[in-house]
């Protein structure tokens, strides 16, 4: 019988691994920084905002591996005033829910 897809089980299994916890922490810090930068600069800090988003994309790619879907939050953050939406944190959480554990890798902690 084929095993059914369980996003919640995949999410909790992914976050048992430190790389996913670090990726979510990086995404949350980036979203908080972008949110503050958007309001403190009154929307005039586009260049620093782009640098934050490129750095976040690079950091997440190093932590969880390169993915084409990294372009989606990067594209969403490129629009003015979209920095108030936590797109990086939601993207990392969604990727963790879609993560499947490799068959040849031992579970964390054993």
PDB file of N, CA and C in Angstrom:
ATOM      1  N   UNK A   1       0.846  -1.167   0.000  1.00  0.00           N
ATOM      2  CA  UNK A   1       0.000   0.000   0.000  1.00  0.00           C
ATOM      3  C   UNK A   1       0.900   1.242   0.000  1.00  0.00           C
ATOM      4  N   UNK A   2       0.569   2.211  -0.813  1.00  0.00           N
ATOM      5  CA  UNK A   2       1.362   3.440  -0.909  1.00  0.00           C
ATOM      6  C   UNK A   2       1.133   4.308   0.326  1.00  0.00           C
ATOM      7  N   UNK A   3       2.225   4.897   0.801  1.00  0.00           N
ATOM      8  CA  UNK A   3       2.125   5.764   1.972  1.00  0.00           C
ATOM      9  C   UNK A   3       1.555   7.110   1.568  1.00  0.00           C
ATOM     10  N   UNK A   4       0.623   7.603   2.349  1.00  0.00           N
ATOM     11  CA  UNK A   4      -0.022   8.876   2.036  1.00  0.00           C
ATOM     12  C   UNK A   4       0.893  10.029   2.424  1.00  0.00           C
ATOM     13  N   UNK A   5       0.693  11.144   1.744  1.00  0.00           N
ATOM     14  CA  UNK A   5       1.469  12.353   1.995  1.00  0.00           C
ATOM     15  C   UNK A   5       0.892  13.069   3.205  1.00  0.00           C
ATOM     16  N   UNK A   6       1.724  13.310   4.221  1.00  0.00           N
ATOM     17  CA  UNK A   6       1.295  13.992   5.436  1.00  0.00           C
ATOM     18  C   UNK A   6       2.181  15.214   5.652  1.00  0.00           C
ATOM     19  N   UNK A   7       1.709  16.415   5.250  1.00  0.00           N
ATOM     20  CA  UNK A   7       2.558  17.602   5.387  1.00  0.00           C
ATOM     21  C   UNK A   7       2.976  17.887   6.823  1.00  0.00           C
ATOM     22  N   UNK A   8       2.095  17.661   7.784  1.00  0.00           N
ATOM     23  CA  UNK A   8       2.439  17.960   9.176  1.00  0.00           C
ATOM     24  C   UNK A   8       3.525  17.016   9.661  1.00  0.00           C
ATOM     25  N   UNK A   9       3.428  15.747   9.310  1.00  0.00           N
ATOM     26  CA  UNK A   9       4.459  14.792   9.713  1.00  0.00           C
ATOM     27  C   UNK A   9       5.790  15.146   9.045  1.00  0.00           C
ATOM     28  N   UNK A  10       5.742  15.524   7.768  1.00  0.00           N
ATOM     29  CA  UNK A  10       6.965  15.913   7.075  1.00  0.00           C
ATOM     30  C   UNK A  10       7.558  17.169   7.704  1.00  0.00           C
ATOM     31  N   UNK A  11       6.707  18.125   8.078  1.00  0.00           N
ATOM     32  CA  UNK A  11       7.151  19.371   8.692  1.00  0.00           C
ATOM     33  C   UNK A  11       7.872  19.095  10.005  1.00  0.00           C
ATOM     34  N   UNK A  12       7.277  18.279  10.855  1.00  0.00           N
ATOM     35  CA  UNK A  12       7.905  17.999  12.151  1.00  0.00           C
ATOM     36  C   UNK A  12       9.166  17.161  11.976  1.00  0.00           C
ATOM     37  N   UNK A  13       9.176  16.259  11.015  1.00  0.00           N
ATOM     38  CA  UNK A  13      10.381  15.456  10.772  1.00  0.00           C
ATOM     39  C   UNK A  13      11.506  16.325  10.228  1.00  0.00           C
ATOM     40  N   UNK A  14      11.180  17.269   9.363  1.00  0.00           N
ATOM     41  CA  UNK A  14      12.210  18.151   8.800  1.00  0.00           C
ATOM     42  C   UNK A  14      12.818  19.027   9.888  1.00  0.00           C
ATOM     43  N   UNK A  15      11.993  19.512  10.810  1.00  0.00           N
ATOM     44  CA  UNK A  15      12.514  20.407  11.837  1.00  0.00           C
ATOM     45  C   UNK A  15      13.224  19.684  12.965  1.00  0.00           C
ATOM     46  N   UNK A  16      13.350  18.376  12.880  1.00  0.00           N
ATOM     47  CA  UNK A  16      14.234  17.657  13.797  1.00  0.00           C
ATOM     48  C   UNK A  16      15.678  17.827  13.354  1.00  0.00           C
ATOM     49  N   UNK A  17      15.879  18.269  12.132  1.00  0.00           N
ATOM     50  CA  UNK A  17      17.217  18.490  11.588  1.00  0.00           C
ATOM     51  C   UNK A  17      17.631  19.942  11.810  1.00  0.00           C
ATOM     52  N   UNK A  18      18.845  20.169  12.280  1.00  0.00           N
ATOM     53  CA  UNK A  18      19.294  21.532  12.586  1.00  0.00           C
ATOM     54  C   UNK A  18      19.308  22.459  11.370  1.00  0.00           C
ATOM     55  N   UNK A  19      19.561  21.921  10.194  1.00  0.00           N
ATOM     56  CA  UNK A  19      19.628  22.801   9.022  1.00  0.00           C
ATOM     57  C   UNK A  19      18.294  23.472   8.742  1.00  0.00           C
ATOM     58  N   UNK A  20      17.184  22.793   8.995  1.00  0.00           N
ATOM     59  CA  UNK A  20      15.868  23.407   8.800  1.00  0.00           C
ATOM     60  C   UNK A  20      15.571  24.431   9.890  1.00  0.00           C
ATOM     61  N   UNK A  21      15.994  24.145  11.107  1.00  0.00           N
ATOM     62  CA  UNK A  21      15.784  25.121  12.187  1.00  0.00           C
ATOM     63  C   UNK A  21      16.592  26.389  11.916  1.00  0.00           C
ATOM     64  N   UNK A  22      17.839  26.226  11.460  1.00  0.00           N
ATOM     65  CA  UNK A  22      18.658  27.399  11.132  1.00  0.00           C
ATOM     66  C   UNK A  22      18.072  28.163   9.949  1.00  0.00           C
ATOM     67  N   UNK A  23      17.565  27.443   8.968  1.00  0.00           N
ATOM     68  CA  UNK A  23      16.963  28.100   7.804  1.00  0.00           C
ATOM     69  C   UNK A  23      15.736  28.907   8.216  1.00  0.00           C
ATOM     70  N   UNK A  24      14.901  28.357   9.095  1.00  0.00           N
ATOM     71  CA  UNK A  24      13.728  29.102   9.548  1.00  0.00           C
ATOM     72  C   UNK A  24      14.144  30.298  10.392  1.00  0.00           C
ATOM     73  N   UNK A  25      15.152  30.133  11.231  1.00  0.00           N
ATOM     74  CA  UNK A  25      15.638  31.265  12.031  1.00  0.00           C
ATOM     75  C   UNK A  25      16.165  32.377  11.129  1.00  0.00           C
ATOM     76  N   UNK A  26      16.930  32.009  10.105  1.00  0.00           N
ATOM     77  CA  UNK A  26      17.434  32.997   9.152  1.00  0.00           C
ATOM     78  C   UNK A  26      16.286  33.696   8.434  1.00  0.00           C
ATOM     79  N   UNK A  27      15.287  32.939   8.021  1.00  0.00           N
ATOM     80  CA  UNK A  27      14.144  33.521   7.331  1.00  0.00           C
ATOM     81  C   UNK A  27      13.368  34.473   8.232  1.00  0.00           C
ATOM     82  N   UNK A  28      13.167  34.098   9.486  1.00  0.00           N
ATOM     83  CA  UNK A  28      12.443  34.965  10.423  1.00  0.00           C
ATOM     84  C   UNK A  28      13.211  36.252  10.707  1.00  0.00           C
ATOM     85  N   UNK A  29      14.524  36.140  10.892  1.00  0.00           N
ATOM     86  CA  UNK A  29      15.344  37.335  11.129  1.00  0.00           C
ATOM     87  C   UNK A  29      15.327  38.234   9.891  1.00  0.00           C
ATOM     88  N   UNK A  30      15.429  37.641   8.724  1.00  0.00           N
ATOM     89  CA  UNK A  30      15.405  38.419   7.487  1.00  0.00           C
ATOM     90  C   UNK A  30      14.072  39.136   7.305  1.00  0.00           C
ATOM     91  N   UNK A  31      12.973  38.423   7.552  1.00  0.00           N
ATOM     92  CA  UNK A  31      11.659  39.055   7.420  1.00  0.00           C
ATOM     93  C   UNK A  31      11.468  40.177   8.441  1.00  0.00           C
ATOM     94  N   UNK A  32      11.929  39.961   9.662  1.00  0.00           N
ATOM     95  CA  UNK A  32      11.815  41.009  10.683  1.00  0.00           C
ATOM     96  C   UNK A  32      12.667  42.217  10.318  1.00  0.00           C
ATOM     97  N   UNK A  33      13.876  41.974   9.845  1.00  0.00           N
ATOM     98  CA  UNK A  33      14.761  43.068   9.443  1.00  0.00           C
ATOM     99  C   UNK A  33      14.167  43.837   8.261  1.00  0.00           C
ATOM    100  N   UNK A  34      13.634  43.108   7.292  1.00  0.00           N
ATOM    101  CA  UNK A  34      13.017  43.752   6.126  1.00  0.00           C
ATOM    102  C   UNK A  34      11.795  44.564   6.531  1.00  0.00           C
ATOM    103  N   UNK A  35      11.009  44.032   7.449  1.00  0.00           N
ATOM    104  CA  UNK A  35       9.829  44.736   7.944  1.00  0.00           C
ATOM    105  C   UNK A  35      10.237  46.049   8.608  1.00  0.00           C
ATOM    106  N   UNK A  36      11.242  45.986   9.480  1.00  0.00           N
ATOM    107  CA  UNK A  36      11.716  47.197  10.146  1.00  0.00           C
ATOM    108  C   UNK A  36      12.339  48.182   9.179  1.00  0.00           C
ATOM    109  N   UNK A  37      13.098  47.677   8.230  1.00  0.00           N
ATOM    110  CA  UNK A  37      13.737  48.535   7.242  1.00  0.00           C
ATOM    111  C   UNK A  37      12.705  49.234   6.368  1.00  0.00           C
ATOM    112  N   UNK A  38      11.639  48.550   6.057  1.00  0.00           N
ATOM    113  CA  UNK A  38      10.574  49.139   5.236  1.00  0.00           C
ATOM    114  C   UNK A  38       9.915  50.323   5.950  1.00  0.00           C
ATOM    115  N   UNK A  39       9.658  50.174   7.242  1.00  0.00           N
ATOM    116  CA  UNK A  39       8.976  51.247   7.965  1.00  0.00           C
ATOM    117  C   UNK A  39       9.915  52.347   8.436  1.00  0.00           C
ATOM    118  N   UNK A  40      11.123  51.991   8.830  1.00  0.00           N
ATOM    119  CA  UNK A  40      12.041  53.023   9.314  1.00  0.00           C
ATOM    120  C   UNK A  40      12.570  53.896   8.181  1.00  0.00           C
ATOM    121  N   UNK A  41      12.684  53.331   6.984  1.00  0.00           N
ATOM    122  CA  UNK A  41      13.190  54.117   5.859  1.00  0.00           C
ATOM    123  C   UNK A  41      12.058  54.715   5.035  1.00  0.00           C
ATOM    124  N   UNK A  42      10.830  54.463   5.437  1.00  0.00           N
ATOM    125  CA  UNK A  42       9.646  54.949   4.716  1.00  0.00           C
ATOM    126  C   UNK A  42       9.634  54.467   3.268  1.00  0.00           C
ATOM    127  N   UNK A  43      10.138  53.272   3.034  1.00  0.00           N
ATOM    128  CA  UNK A  43      10.118  52.684   1.707  1.00  0.00           C
ATOM    129  C   UNK A  43      11.216  53.165   0.779  1.00  0.00           C
ATOM    130  N   UNK A  44      12.200  53.897   1.303  1.00  0.00           N
ATOM    131  CA  UNK A  44      13.240  54.463   0.447  1.00  0.00           C
ATOM    132  C   UNK A  44      14.528  53.650   0.440  1.00  0.00           C
ATOM    133  N   UNK A  45      14.553  52.520   1.092  1.00  0.00           N
ATOM    134  CA  UNK A  45      15.780  51.727   1.199  1.00  0.00           C
ATOM    135  C   UNK A  45      15.696  50.482   0.329  1.00  0.00           C
ATOM    136  N   UNK A  46      15.516  50.674  -0.968  1.00  0.00           N
ATOM    137  CA  UNK A  46      15.395  49.519  -1.858  1.00  0.00           C
ATOM    138  C   UNK A  46      16.714  48.759  -2.025  1.00  0.00           C
ATOM    139  N   UNK A  47      17.829  49.452  -2.129  1.00  0.00           N
ATOM    140  CA  UNK A  47      19.108  48.765  -2.325  1.00  0.00           C
ATOM    141  C   UNK A  47      19.476  47.900  -1.114  1.00  0.00           C
ATOM    142  N   UNK A  48      19.396  48.414   0.109  1.00  0.00           N
ATOM    143  CA  UNK A  48      19.661  47.523   1.260  1.00  0.00           C
ATOM    144  C   UNK A  48      18.663  46.366   1.342  1.00  0.00           C
ATOM    145  N   UNK A  49      17.430  46.610   0.937  1.00  0.00           N
ATOM    146  CA  UNK A  49      16.412  45.563   0.946  1.00  0.00           C
ATOM    147  C   UNK A  49      16.782  44.439  -0.029  1.00  0.00           C
ATOM    148  N   UNK A  50      17.278  44.811  -1.191  1.00  0.00           N
ATOM    149  CA  UNK A  50      17.697  43.818  -2.181  1.00  0.00           C
ATOM    150  C   UNK A  50      18.881  43.007  -1.648  1.00  0.00           C
ATOM    151  N   UNK A  51      19.811  43.691  -0.983  1.00  0.00           N
ATOM    152  CA  UNK A  51      20.965  42.985  -0.412  1.00  0.00           C
ATOM    153  C   UNK A  51      20.539  41.990   0.671  1.00  0.00           C
ATOM    154  N   UNK A  52      19.588  42.392   1.498  1.00  0.00           N
ATOM    155  CA  UNK A  52      19.075  41.492   2.546  1.00  0.00           C
ATOM    156  C   UNK A  52      18.436  40.264   1.901  1.00  0.00           C
ATOM    157  N   UNK A  53      17.635  40.474   0.865  1.00  0.00           N
ATOM    158  CA  UNK A  53      16.950  39.356   0.220  1.00  0.00           C
ATOM    159  C   UNK A  53      17.915  38.435  -0.512  1.00  0.00           C
ATOM    160  N   UNK A  54      18.919  38.987  -1.172  1.00  0.00           N
ATOM    161  CA  UNK A  54      19.915  38.147  -1.840  1.00  0.00           C
ATOM    162  C   UNK A  54      20.736  37.357  -0.824  1.00  0.00           C
ATOM    163  N   UNK A  55      21.068  38.001   0.287  1.00  0.00           N
ATOM    164  CA  UNK A  55      21.781  37.299   1.355  1.00  0.00           C
ATOM    165  C   UNK A  55      20.949  36.187   1.969  1.00  0.00           C
ATOM    166  N   UNK A  56      19.664  36.449   2.137  1.00  0.00           N
ATOM    167  CA  UNK A  56      18.767  35.426   2.677  1.00  0.00           C
ATOM    168  C   UNK A  56      18.648  34.255   1.713  1.00  0.00           C
ATOM    169  N   UNK A  57      18.499  34.559   0.434  1.00  0.00           N
ATOM    170  CA  UNK A  57      18.402  33.490  -0.568  1.00  0.00           C
ATOM    171  C   UNK A  57      19.673  32.650  -0.575  1.00  0.00           C
ATOM    172  N   UNK A  58      20.814  33.288  -0.495  1.00  0.00           N
ATOM    173  CA  UNK A  58      22.082  32.552  -0.473  1.00  0.00           C
ATOM    174  C   UNK A  58      22.198  31.703   0.794  1.00  0.00           C
ATOM    175  N   UNK A  59      21.838  32.283   1.945  1.00  0.00           N
ATOM    176  CA  UNK A  59      21.912  31.542   3.208  1.00  0.00           C
ATOM    177  C   UNK A  59      20.980  30.349   3.246  1.00  0.00           C
ATOM    178  N   UNK A  60      19.759  30.529   2.775  1.00  0.00           N
ATOM    179  CA  UNK A  60      18.803  29.425   2.756  1.00  0.00           C
ATOM    180  C   UNK A  60      19.259  28.349   1.767  1.00  0.00           C
ATOM    181  N   UNK A  61      19.811  28.772   0.633  1.00  0.00           N
ATOM    182  CA  UNK A  61      20.309  27.800  -0.351  1.00  0.00           C
ATOM    183  C   UNK A  61      21.454  26.972   0.227  1.00  0.00           C
ATOM    184  N   UNK A  62      22.310  27.601   1.024  1.00  0.00           N
ATOM    185  CA  UNK A  62      23.414  26.863   1.648  1.00  0.00           C
ATOM    186  C   UNK A  62      22.871  25.893   2.695  1.00  0.00           C
ATOM    187  N   UNK A  63      21.868  26.317   3.447  1.00  0.00           N
ATOM    188  CA  UNK A  63      21.350  25.484   4.533  1.00  0.00           C
ATOM    189  C   UNK A  63      20.494  24.319   4.060  1.00  0.00           C
ATOM    190  N   UNK A  64      19.586  24.547   3.129  1.00  0.00           N
ATOM    191  CA  UNK A  64      18.655  23.485   2.732  1.00  0.00           C
ATOM    192  C   UNK A  64      18.890  22.994   1.313  1.00  0.00           C
ATOM    193  N   UNK A  65      19.868  23.550   0.646  1.00  0.00           N
ATOM    194  CA  UNK A  65      20.176  23.113  -0.709  1.00  0.00           C
ATOM    195  C   UNK A  65      19.536  24.028  -1.741  1.00  0.00           C
ATOM    196  N   UNK A  66      20.179  24.152  -2.894  1.00  0.00           N
ATOM    197  CA  UNK A  66      19.633  25.024  -3.932  1.00  0.00           C
ATOM    198  C   UNK A  66      18.325  24.464  -4.494  1.00  0.00           C
ATOM    199  N   UNK A  67      17.376  25.355  -4.692  1.00  0.00           N
ATOM    200  CA  UNK A  67      16.059  24.975  -5.225  1.00  0.00           C
ATOM    201  C   UNK A  67      15.586  26.070  -6.165  1.00  0.00           C
ATOM    202  N   UNK A  68      14.896  25.671  -7.195  1.00  0.00           N
ATOM    203  CA  UNK A  68      14.321  26.665  -8.104  1.00  0.00           C
ATOM    204  C   UNK A  68      13.255  27.479  -7.397  1.00  0.00           C
ATOM    205  N   UNK A  69      12.611  26.906  -6.424  1.00  0.00           N
ATOM    206  CA  UNK A  69      11.541  27.622  -5.735  1.00  0.00           C
ATOM    207  C   UNK A  69      12.058  28.757  -4.853  1.00  0.00           C
ATOM    208  N   UNK A  70      13.393  28.902  -4.725  1.00  0.00           N
ATOM    209  CA  UNK A  70      13.939  30.071  -4.021  1.00  0.00           C
ATOM    210  C   UNK A  70      13.611  31.356  -4.765  1.00  0.00           C
ATOM    211  N   UNK A  71      13.349  31.246  -6.053  1.00  0.00           N
ATOM    212  CA  UNK A  71      13.031  32.431  -6.846  1.00  0.00           C
ATOM    213  C   UNK A  71      11.680  33.034  -6.468  1.00  0.00           C
ATOM    214  N   UNK A  72      10.766  32.229  -5.946  1.00  0.00           N
ATOM    215  CA  UNK A  72       9.431  32.746  -5.624  1.00  0.00           C
ATOM    216  C   UNK A  72       9.436  33.792  -4.505  1.00  0.00           C
ATOM    217  N   UNK A  73      10.021  33.505  -3.333  1.00  0.00           N
ATOM    218  CA  UNK A  73      10.044  34.573  -2.324  1.00  0.00           C
ATOM    219  C   UNK A  73      10.950  35.727  -2.729  1.00  0.00           C
ATOM    220  N   UNK A  74      11.993  35.442  -3.489  1.00  0.00           N
ATOM    221  CA  UNK A  74      12.872  36.509  -3.960  1.00  0.00           C
ATOM    222  C   UNK A  74      12.108  37.444  -4.897  1.00  0.00           C
ATOM    223  N   UNK A  75      11.297  36.881  -5.760  1.00  0.00           N
ATOM    224  CA  UNK A  75      10.467  37.682  -6.659  1.00  0.00           C
ATOM    225  C   UNK A  75       9.397  38.439  -5.874  1.00  0.00           C
ATOM    226  N   UNK A  76       8.810  37.779  -4.891  1.00  0.00           N
ATOM    227  CA  UNK A  76       7.779  38.451  -4.084  1.00  0.00           C
ATOM    228  C   UNK A  76       8.360  39.628  -3.310  1.00  0.00           C
ATOM    229  N   UNK A  77       9.576  39.492  -2.830  1.00  0.00           N
ATOM    230  CA  UNK A  77      10.208  40.571  -2.066  1.00  0.00           C
ATOM    231  C   UNK A  77      10.695  41.708  -2.959  1.00  0.00           C
ATOM    232  N   UNK A  78      10.751  41.490  -4.257  1.00  0.00           N
ATOM    233  CA  UNK A  78      11.256  42.517  -5.174  1.00  0.00           C
ATOM    234  C   UNK A  78      10.272  43.668  -5.366  1.00  0.00           C
ATOM    235  N   UNK A  79       9.004  43.433  -5.094  1.00  0.00           N
ATOM    236  CA  UNK A  79       8.008  44.489  -5.271  1.00  0.00           C
ATOM    237  C   UNK A  79       8.021  45.435  -4.084  1.00  0.00           C
ATOM    238  N   UNK A  80       7.863  46.720  -4.340  1.00  0.00           N
ATOM    239  CA  UNK A  80       7.858  47.698  -3.233  1.00  0.00           C
ATOM    240  C   UNK A  80       6.745  47.397  -2.227  1.00  0.00           C
ATOM    241  N   UNK A  81       7.048  47.608  -0.987  1.00  0.00           N
ATOM    242  CA  UNK A  81       6.129  47.444   0.156  1.00  0.00           C
ATOM    243  C   UNK A  81       5.713  45.992   0.389  1.00  0.00           C
ATOM    244  N   UNK A  82       6.293  45.035  -0.317  1.00  0.00           N
ATOM    245  CA  UNK A  82       5.951  43.636  -0.062  1.00  0.00           C
ATOM    246  C   UNK A  82       6.778  43.061   1.076  1.00  0.00           C
ATOM    247  N   UNK A  83       7.680  43.852   1.605  1.00  0.00           N
ATOM    248  CA  UNK A  83       8.543  43.376   2.692  1.00  0.00           C
ATOM    249  C   UNK A  83       7.786  43.215   3.995  1.00  0.00           C
ATOM    250  N   UNK A  84       6.576  43.709   4.057  1.00  0.00           N
ATOM    251  CA  UNK A  84       5.792  43.555   5.278  1.00  0.00           C
ATOM    252  C   UNK A  84       5.179  42.159   5.371  1.00  0.00           C
ATOM    253  N   UNK A  85       5.235  41.387   4.290  1.00  0.00           N
ATOM    254  CA  UNK A  85       4.716  40.020   4.275  1.00  0.00           C
ATOM    255  C   UNK A  85       5.864  39.054   4.545  1.00  0.00           C
ATOM    256  N   UNK A  86       5.713  38.107   5.460  1.00  0.00           N
ATOM    257  CA  UNK A  86       6.827  37.197   5.807  1.00  0.00           C
ATOM    258  C   UNK A  86       7.030  36.087   4.779  1.00  0.00           C
ATOM    259  N   UNK A  87       7.416  36.453   3.569  1.00  0.00           N
ATOM    260  CA  UNK A  87       7.499  35.464   2.492  1.00  0.00           C
ATOM    261  C   UNK A  87       8.620  34.455   2.706  1.00  0.00           C
ATOM    262  N   UNK A  88       9.744  34.864   3.285  1.00  0.00           N
ATOM    263  CA  UNK A  88      10.845  33.917   3.491  1.00  0.00           C
ATOM    264  C   UNK A  88      10.465  32.853   4.505  1.00  0.00           C
ATOM    265  N   UNK A  89       9.853  33.265   5.617  1.00  0.00           N
ATOM    266  CA  UNK A  89       9.472  32.300   6.653  1.00  0.00           C
ATOM    267  C   UNK A  89       8.422  31.323   6.126  1.00  0.00           C
ATOM    268  N   UNK A  90       7.461  31.824   5.367  1.00  0.00           N
ATOM    269  CA  UNK A  90       6.441  30.934   4.816  1.00  0.00           C
ATOM    270  C   UNK A  90       7.034  29.983   3.783  1.00  0.00           C
ATOM    271  N   UNK A  91       7.980  30.467   2.999  1.00  0.00           N
ATOM    272  CA  UNK A  91       8.606  29.601   1.999  1.00  0.00           C
ATOM    273  C   UNK A  91       9.395  28.474   2.664  1.00  0.00           C
ATOM    274  N   UNK A  92      10.173  28.788   3.688  1.00  0.00           N
ATOM    275  CA  UNK A  92      10.957  27.754   4.377  1.00  0.00           C
ATOM    276  C   UNK A  92      10.022  26.749   5.051  1.00  0.00           C
ATOM    277  N   UNK A  93       8.941  27.226   5.656  1.00  0.00           N
ATOM    278  CA  UNK A  93       7.986  26.313   6.294  1.00  0.00           C
ATOM    279  C   UNK A  93       7.323  25.409   5.252  1.00  0.00           C
ATOM    280  N   UNK A  94       7.002  25.953   4.098  1.00  0.00           N
ATOM    281  CA  UNK A  94       6.390  25.140   3.038  1.00  0.00           C
ATOM    282  C   UNK A  94       7.376  24.109   2.505  1.00  0.00           C
ATOM    283  N   UNK A  95       8.629  24.504   2.316  1.00  0.00           N
ATOM    284  CA  UNK A  95       9.638  23.544   1.844  1.00  0.00           C
ATOM    285  C   UNK A  95       9.837  22.437   2.864  1.00  0.00           C
ATOM    286  N   UNK A  96       9.800  22.787   4.145  1.00  0.00           N
ATOM    287  CA  UNK A  96       9.964  21.761   5.187  1.00  0.00           C
ATOM    288  C   UNK A  96       8.792  20.786   5.163  1.00  0.00           C
ATOM    289  N   UNK A  97       7.581  21.288   4.908  1.00  0.00           N
ATOM    290  CA  UNK A  97       6.414  20.407   4.851  1.00  0.00           C
ATOM    291  C   UNK A  97       6.475  19.478   3.649  1.00  0.00           C
ATOM    292  N   UNK A  98       7.143  19.903   2.589  1.00  0.00           N
ATOM    293  CA  UNK A  98       7.259  19.073   1.385  1.00  0.00           C
ATOM    294  C   UNK A  98       8.489  18.179   1.400  1.00  0.00           C
ATOM    295  N   UNK A  99       9.332  18.337   2.405  1.00  0.00           N
ATOM    296  CA  UNK A  99      10.576  17.573   2.497  1.00  0.00           C
ATOM    297  C   UNK A  99      10.270  16.108   2.791  1.00  0.00           C
ATOM    298  N   UNK A 100      10.974  15.249   2.089  1.00  0.00           N
ATOM    299  CA  UNK A 100      10.882  13.816   2.373  1.00  0.00           C
ATOM    300  C   UNK A 100      12.247  13.357   2.850  1.00  0.00           C
ATOM    301  N   UNK A 101      12.242  12.457   3.784  1.00  0.00           N
ATOM    302  CA  UNK A 101      13.504  11.966   4.358  1.00  0.00           C
ATOM    303  C   UNK A 101      14.152  10.970   3.400  1.00  0.00           C
ATOM    304  N   UNK A 102      15.426  11.190   3.075  1.00  0.00           N
ATOM    305  CA  UNK A 102      16.101  10.230   2.198  1.00  0.00           C
ATOM    306  C   UNK A 102      16.152   8.841   2.836  1.00  0.00           C
ATOM    307  N   UNK A 103      16.025   7.823   2.017  1.00  0.00           N
ATOM    308  CA  UNK A 103      16.005   6.442   2.513  1.00  0.00           C
ATOM    309  C   UNK A 103      17.332   6.003   3.099  1.00  0.00           C
ATOM    310  N   UNK A 104      18.441   6.522   2.549  1.00  0.00           N
ATOM    311  CA  UNK A 104      19.762   6.058   2.984  1.00  0.00           C
ATOM    312  C   UNK A 104      20.329   6.855   4.139  1.00  0.00           C
ATOM    313  N   UNK A 105      19.630   7.861   4.628  1.00  0.00           N
ATOM    314  CA  UNK A 105      20.135   8.705   5.705  1.00  0.00           C
ATOM    315  C   UNK A 105      19.536   8.272   7.031  1.00  0.00           C
ATOM    316  N   UNK A 106      20.359   8.137   8.037  1.00  0.00           N
ATOM    317  CA  UNK A 106      19.881   7.755   9.369  1.00  0.00           C
ATOM    318  C   UNK A 106      19.145   8.923  10.009  1.00  0.00           C
ATOM    319  N   UNK A 107      18.113   8.679  10.793  1.00  0.00           N
ATOM    320  CA  UNK A 107      17.414   9.768  11.480  1.00  0.00           C
ATOM    321  C   UNK A 107      18.343  10.516  12.406  1.00  0.00           C
ATOM    322  N   UNK A 108      18.034  11.764  12.644  1.00  0.00           N
ATOM    323  CA  UNK A 108      18.847  12.621  13.494  1.00  0.00           C
ATOM    324  C   UNK A 108      18.855  12.088  14.926  1.00  0.00           C
ATOM    325  N   UNK A 109      20.028  12.038  15.520  1.00  0.00           N
ATOM    326  CA  UNK A 109      20.135  11.643  16.923  1.00  0.00           C
ATOM    327  C   UNK A 109      20.406  10.166  17.146  1.00  0.00           C
ATOM    328  N   UNK A 110      20.610   9.395  16.070  1.00  0.00           N
ATOM    329  CA  UNK A 110      20.902   7.976  16.292  1.00  0.00           C
ATOM    330  C   UNK A 110      22.305   7.657  15.879  1.00  0.00           C
TER     331      UNK A 110
END
